[in-house]
Coordinates of C-alpha atoms in Angstrom, one line a residue:
M49 CA 25.5 -23.2 34.6
K50 CA 28.9 -22.7 36.1
Q51 CA 30.6 -23.3 32.8
L52 CA 28.5 -20.7 31.1
V53 CA 29.6 -18.1 33.7
F54 CA 33.3 -18.9 32.9
V55 CA 32.7 -18.4 29.2
F56 CA 30.7 -15.2 29.9
I57 CA 33.4 -13.7 32.1
G58 CA 36.3 -14.7 29.7
G59 CA 34.4 -13.4 26.7
G60 CA 33.7 -10.1 28.4
F61 CA 37.4 -9.5 29.1
G62 CA 38.4 -10.7 25.7
S63 CA 35.9 -8.3 24.0
I64 CA 37.0 -5.4 26.1
L65 CA 40.7 -6.0 25.1
R66 CA 39.7 -6.5 21.5
Y67 CA 38.0 -3.1 21.6
I68 CA 41.1 -1.4 23.1
V69 CA 43.4 -3.1 20.5
G70 CA 41.1 -2.0 17.7
K71 CA 40.9 1.6 18.9
W72 CA 44.7 1.7 19.3
L73 CA 45.8 0.0 16.0
N74 CA 43.0 0.3 13.4
N75 CA 44.1 2.9 10.9
T76 CA 41.3 5.2 9.8
E77 CA 43.5 7.0 7.2
N78 CA 44.1 4.1 4.9
G79 CA 41.4 1.7 6.3
I80 CA 43.8 -1.2 7.0
P81 CA 42.4 -3.0 10.1
Y82 CA 45.7 -3.7 11.9
G83 CA 43.8 -4.0 15.2
T84 CA 41.6 -6.8 13.9
F85 CA 44.6 -8.5 12.4
A86 CA 46.6 -8.2 15.7
A87 CA 43.7 -9.5 17.8
N88 CA 43.2 -12.5 15.5
I89 CA 46.9 -13.4 15.5
L90 CA 47.4 -12.8 19.2
G91 CA 44.3 -14.8 20.0
S92 CA 45.5 -17.6 17.8
L93 CA 48.8 -17.7 19.5
L94 CA 47.2 -17.6 22.9
I95 CA 44.7 -20.4 22.2
G96 CA 47.6 -22.5 20.9
V97 CA 49.5 -21.9 24.2
I98 CA 46.5 -22.5 26.4
L99 CA 45.3 -25.7 24.7
G100 CA 48.9 -26.9 24.1
Y101 CA 49.6 -26.5 27.8
A102 CA 46.4 -28.1 28.8
A103 CA 47.1 -31.1 26.6
K104 CA 50.7 -31.4 27.7
N105 CA 50.4 -31.1 31.4
E106 CA 46.7 -31.7 32.1
A107 CA 47.3 -28.9 34.7
I108 CA 44.5 -26.6 33.4
S109 CA 41.0 -27.6 34.5
Q110 CA 38.1 -27.7 32.1
N111 CA 36.7 -24.5 33.8
H112 CA 40.0 -22.7 33.2
T113 CA 40.0 -23.8 29.6
L114 CA 36.5 -22.5 29.2
L115 CA 37.4 -19.2 30.8
L116 CA 40.6 -18.7 28.8
A117 CA 40.3 -20.5 25.5
T118 CA 36.5 -20.5 24.8
G119 CA 35.7 -17.3 26.6
F120 CA 38.6 -14.9 26.4
C121 CA 40.0 -16.1 23.1
G122 CA 36.5 -16.3 21.6
G123 CA 35.7 -12.8 22.7
F124 CA 39.1 -11.4 21.7
T125 CA 39.3 -12.8 18.2
T126 CA 37.1 -11.2 15.6
F127 CA 36.0 -13.3 12.8
S128 CA 32.7 -11.4 12.3
T129 CA 34.7 -8.1 12.1
F130 CA 37.2 -9.7 9.8
A131 CA 34.4 -10.8 7.5
Y132 CA 32.8 -7.3 7.5
E133 CA 36.1 -5.6 6.7
N134 CA 36.7 -8.0 3.8
H135 CA 33.2 -7.1 2.6
V136 CA 34.1 -3.4 2.6
F137 CA 37.3 -4.1 0.7
L138 CA 35.4 -6.1 -2.0
K139 CA 32.6 -3.5 -2.2
S140 CA 35.1 -0.7 -2.7
G141 CA 37.0 -2.8 -5.4
D142 CA 40.2 -3.0 -3.3
F143 CA 40.9 -6.6 -4.3
T144 CA 44.6 -6.4 -3.6
T145 CA 44.1 -5.4 0.1
F146 CA 41.3 -8.0 0.3
A147 CA 43.6 -10.8 -0.9
F148 CA 46.6 -9.8 1.2
Y149 CA 44.6 -9.3 4.4
T150 CA 42.6 -12.5 4.0
I151 CA 45.6 -14.7 3.1
A152 CA 47.8 -13.1 5.7
S153 CA 45.2 -13.5 8.4
F154 CA 44.7 -17.2 7.7
V155 CA 48.4 -18.1 7.2
V156 CA 49.8 -16.1 10.1
G157 CA 46.8 -17.2 12.3
F158 CA 47.5 -20.8 11.6
L159 CA 51.2 -20.3 12.2
A160 CA 50.5 -18.5 15.5
V161 CA 48.4 -21.5 16.7
F162 CA 51.3 -23.8 15.8
A163 CA 53.8 -21.5 17.4
G164 CA 51.8 -21.4 20.6
M165 CA 51.6 -25.1 20.8
Y166 CA 55.4 -25.3 20.1
L167 CA 56.2 -22.8 22.7
V168 CA 54.5 -24.9 25.3
K169 CA 57.2 -27.5 24.9
F170 CA 59.6 -25.1 26.7
I171 CA 57.2 -24.3 29.6

């Protein structure tokens, strides 16, 4: 039960921050969801740092990992929003933005995880 509370608290904070980032960065004029993109990339970088640090030092407890990686990063990143935004691009026939946004999100997201794990080497 204690582990669920850690995930719940982390997820709540991550979701609140995702909402703030989305309100601040999503562009309603051209429809490009920079906020979702930023949340997914930052979340990928952060989970790379958290899990890389946990694996390197064994200094982060399982509860802290649940709070930060599973909870916060899980609440902060936005795959369901990402999927919906891509649906909107496809429905409107904007295949170029769909392709760019999807490919960039996957490639930069993966690179951010690897960068986070690499950065841990210097901590």
